[in-house]
Each structure stands twice: as structure tokens, then as C-alpha cells.
Short mmCIF file of C-alpha atoms in Angstrom, two decimals:
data_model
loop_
_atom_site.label_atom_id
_atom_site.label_comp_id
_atom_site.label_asym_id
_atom_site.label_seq_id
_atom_site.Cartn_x
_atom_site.Cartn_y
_atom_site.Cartn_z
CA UNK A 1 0.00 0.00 0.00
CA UNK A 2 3.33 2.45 0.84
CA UNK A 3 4.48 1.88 -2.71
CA UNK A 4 1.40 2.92 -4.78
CA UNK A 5 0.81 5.28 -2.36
CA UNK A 6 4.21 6.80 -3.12
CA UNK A 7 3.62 6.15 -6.38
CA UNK A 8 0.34 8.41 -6.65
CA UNK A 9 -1.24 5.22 -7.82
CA UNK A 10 -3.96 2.72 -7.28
CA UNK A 11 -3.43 -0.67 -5.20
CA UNK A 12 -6.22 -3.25 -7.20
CA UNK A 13 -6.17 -6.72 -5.45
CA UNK A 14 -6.45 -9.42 -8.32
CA UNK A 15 -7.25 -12.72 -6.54
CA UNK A 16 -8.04 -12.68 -2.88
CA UNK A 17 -8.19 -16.73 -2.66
CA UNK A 18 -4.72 -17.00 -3.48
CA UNK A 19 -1.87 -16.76 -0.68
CA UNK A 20 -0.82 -14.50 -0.44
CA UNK A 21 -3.02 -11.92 -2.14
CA UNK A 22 -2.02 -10.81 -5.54
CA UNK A 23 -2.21 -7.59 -6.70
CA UNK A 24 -1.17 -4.53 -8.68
CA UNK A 25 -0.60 -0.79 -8.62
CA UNK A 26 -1.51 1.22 -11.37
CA UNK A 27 -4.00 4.04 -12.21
CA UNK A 28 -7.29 2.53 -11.83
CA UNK A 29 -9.28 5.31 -13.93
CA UNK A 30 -6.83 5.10 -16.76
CA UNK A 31 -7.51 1.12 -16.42
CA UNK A 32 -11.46 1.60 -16.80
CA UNK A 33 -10.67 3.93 -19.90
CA UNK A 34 -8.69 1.38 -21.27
CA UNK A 35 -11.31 -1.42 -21.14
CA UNK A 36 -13.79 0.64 -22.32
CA UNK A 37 -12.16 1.74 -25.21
CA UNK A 38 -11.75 -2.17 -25.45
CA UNK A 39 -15.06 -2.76 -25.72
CA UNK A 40 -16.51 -0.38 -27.83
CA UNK A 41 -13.57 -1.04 -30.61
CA UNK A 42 -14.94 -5.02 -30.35
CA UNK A 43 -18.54 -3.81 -30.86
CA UNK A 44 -17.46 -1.68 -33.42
CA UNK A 45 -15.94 -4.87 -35.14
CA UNK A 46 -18.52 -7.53 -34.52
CA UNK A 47 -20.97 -8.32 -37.68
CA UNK A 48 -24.82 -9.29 -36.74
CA UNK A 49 -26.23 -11.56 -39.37
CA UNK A 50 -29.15 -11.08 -40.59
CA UNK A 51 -32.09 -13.30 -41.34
CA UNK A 52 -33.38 -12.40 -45.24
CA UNK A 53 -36.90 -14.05 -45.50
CA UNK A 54 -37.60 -14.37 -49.39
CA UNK A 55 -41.23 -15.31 -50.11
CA UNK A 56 -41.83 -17.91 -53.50
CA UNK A 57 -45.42 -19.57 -54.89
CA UNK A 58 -44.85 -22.93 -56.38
CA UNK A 59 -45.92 -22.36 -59.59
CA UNK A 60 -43.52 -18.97 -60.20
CA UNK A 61 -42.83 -17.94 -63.26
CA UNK A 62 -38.99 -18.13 -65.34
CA UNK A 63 -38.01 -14.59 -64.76
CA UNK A 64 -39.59 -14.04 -61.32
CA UNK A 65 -37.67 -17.28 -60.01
CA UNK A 66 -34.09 -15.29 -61.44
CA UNK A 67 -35.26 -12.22 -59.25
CA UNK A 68 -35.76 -14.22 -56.24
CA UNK A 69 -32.17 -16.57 -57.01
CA UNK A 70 -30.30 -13.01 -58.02
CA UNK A 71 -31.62 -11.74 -54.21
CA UNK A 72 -30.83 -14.94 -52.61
CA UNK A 73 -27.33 -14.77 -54.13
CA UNK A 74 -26.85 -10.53 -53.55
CA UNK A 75 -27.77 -11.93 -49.66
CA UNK A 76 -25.41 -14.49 -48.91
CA UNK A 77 -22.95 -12.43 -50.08
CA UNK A 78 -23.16 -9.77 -47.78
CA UNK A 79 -23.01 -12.28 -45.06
CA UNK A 80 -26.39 -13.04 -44.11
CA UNK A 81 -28.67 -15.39 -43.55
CA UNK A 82 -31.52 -16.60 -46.15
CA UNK A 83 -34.70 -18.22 -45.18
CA UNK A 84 -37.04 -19.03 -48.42
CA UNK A 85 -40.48 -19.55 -47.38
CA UNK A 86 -42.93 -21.46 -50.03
CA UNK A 87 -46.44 -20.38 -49.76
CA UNK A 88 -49.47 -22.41 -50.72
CA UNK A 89 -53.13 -21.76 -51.40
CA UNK A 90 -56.48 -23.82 -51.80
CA UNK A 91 -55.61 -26.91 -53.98
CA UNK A 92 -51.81 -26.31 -54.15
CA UNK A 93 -51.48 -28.05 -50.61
CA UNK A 94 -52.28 -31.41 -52.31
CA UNK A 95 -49.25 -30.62 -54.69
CA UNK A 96 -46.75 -29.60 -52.31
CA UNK A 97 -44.19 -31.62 -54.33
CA UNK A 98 -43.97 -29.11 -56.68
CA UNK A 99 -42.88 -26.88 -54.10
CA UNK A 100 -40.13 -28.69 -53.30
CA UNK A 101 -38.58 -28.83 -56.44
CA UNK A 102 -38.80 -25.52 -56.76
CA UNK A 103 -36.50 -25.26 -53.52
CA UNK A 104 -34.45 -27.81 -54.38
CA UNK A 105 -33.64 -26.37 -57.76
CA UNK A 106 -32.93 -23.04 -55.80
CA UNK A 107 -30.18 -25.22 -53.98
CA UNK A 108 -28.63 -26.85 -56.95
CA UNK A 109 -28.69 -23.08 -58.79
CA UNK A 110 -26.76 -21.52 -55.86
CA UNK A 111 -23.92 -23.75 -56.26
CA UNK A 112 -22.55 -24.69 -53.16
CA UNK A 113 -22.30 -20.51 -52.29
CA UNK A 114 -24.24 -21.57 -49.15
CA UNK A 115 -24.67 -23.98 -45.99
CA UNK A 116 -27.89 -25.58 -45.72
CA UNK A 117 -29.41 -24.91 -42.08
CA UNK A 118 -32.50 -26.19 -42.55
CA UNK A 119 -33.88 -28.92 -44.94
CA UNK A 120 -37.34 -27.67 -46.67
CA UNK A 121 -40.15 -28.67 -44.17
CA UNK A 122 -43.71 -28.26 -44.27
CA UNK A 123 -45.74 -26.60 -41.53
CA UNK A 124 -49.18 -25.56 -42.24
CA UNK A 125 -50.05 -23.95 -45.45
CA UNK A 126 -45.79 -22.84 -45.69
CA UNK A 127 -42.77 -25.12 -46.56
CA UNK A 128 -39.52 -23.70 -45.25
CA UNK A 129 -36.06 -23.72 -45.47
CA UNK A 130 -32.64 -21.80 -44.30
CA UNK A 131 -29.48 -21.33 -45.91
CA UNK A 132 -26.56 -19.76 -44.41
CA UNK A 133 -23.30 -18.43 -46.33
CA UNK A 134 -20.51 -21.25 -46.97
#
């Protein structure tokens, strides 16, 4: 405690279980800068992924199906997430096949640009499926 207190410095006890005590002297509000500055350069650096939810019909048409793929691929490459969501209505339920080829021709047009999170699954009146970048 004499020497920090010649010092003009802090005395900060870093693990009272151990014997004896260890600790350290050194400016304690310089410290707290320093860690904050810390953690706002690691927020600064840290990416949040995004979930893009794109929203098909199984019987789409040529050109809308290349909008759709274009956005899929425009997404993954910014890093985020891609969740394609197959809607059906009335009498398309009993075709949901269809559907599914539609997704799984999204898959094989993407080219192994992606990780597949979720296999296409059917719940309700909506077959889904996730796709992260590779």
C-alpha cells in the first residue's frame, strides 16, 4: 500500500483466494478507460447476421424465379442469412411436391455458395427452409 501510495497510484487486489493476495498498482481510472475503449472497438468490429426471409409460390414464373435466385445470391454475399419460405393456397397443398422442387432447384442453382441450415419442411399452409453463407 506504501508503494502505490508513493507512487500516486492505485493498489487493485487481483485474486483474494490466493496466498498471499495478488495484486497490482496502477492508475485505476486510466484502467477503466482502457477497457472501455476495449469494448466499444470489439462492438465496433462484430458483424450481426441477418435473417433475409424471401417469399416464393410454387408455380412462379422463369423470370420471377431469377429475381428471387439473383436476391438470394446478392444476400449471402453480404453475409447473411436466407430463409425461403414457399407459400401455398387452396388446392396447391395437395401438390406440395412441386414446391419442393422448386426449392431444391434453388439449392442446386446456388452452387454450393451456401450452408444448408435447414432442410425444406412443411408446416401448415408454408414449406420452409434456411441457408446460411458457406
Amino acid at each position: 500500500m506504501q508503494i502505490a501510495a508513493d507512487a500516486g497510484l492505485d493498489l487493485i487486489e487481483i485474486s483474494p483466494q490466493a496466498v498471499p493476495p495478488v495484486c497490482k498498482v496502477l492508475d485505476f481510472g486510466k484502467y477503466k478507460y482502457e477497457m472501455q475503449k476495449r469494448k466499444a472497438e470489439a462492438k465496433k468490429n462484430q458483424k450481426v447476421i441477418e435473417i433475409k426471409e424471401l417469399k416464393l409460390r410454387p408455380m412462379i414464373d422463369t423470370h420471377d424465379y431469377e429475381v428471387k435466385l439473383k436476391q438470394a445470391k446478392k444476400f449471402l454475399g453480404e453475409g447473411n442469412k436466407v430463409k425461403f419460405t414457399m407459400r401455398y393456397k387452396g388446392r396447391e397443398m395437395s401438390a406440395s411436391n412441386l414446391g419442393q422442387e422448386v426449392l431444391h432447384r434453388i439449392l442446386d442453382d446456388l452452387e454450393g455458395s451456401y450452408r444448408l441450415d435447414s432442410e425444406p419442411k412443411l408446416e401448415g399452409k408454408q414449406m420452409t427452409m434456411m441457408i446460411s453463407p458457406a
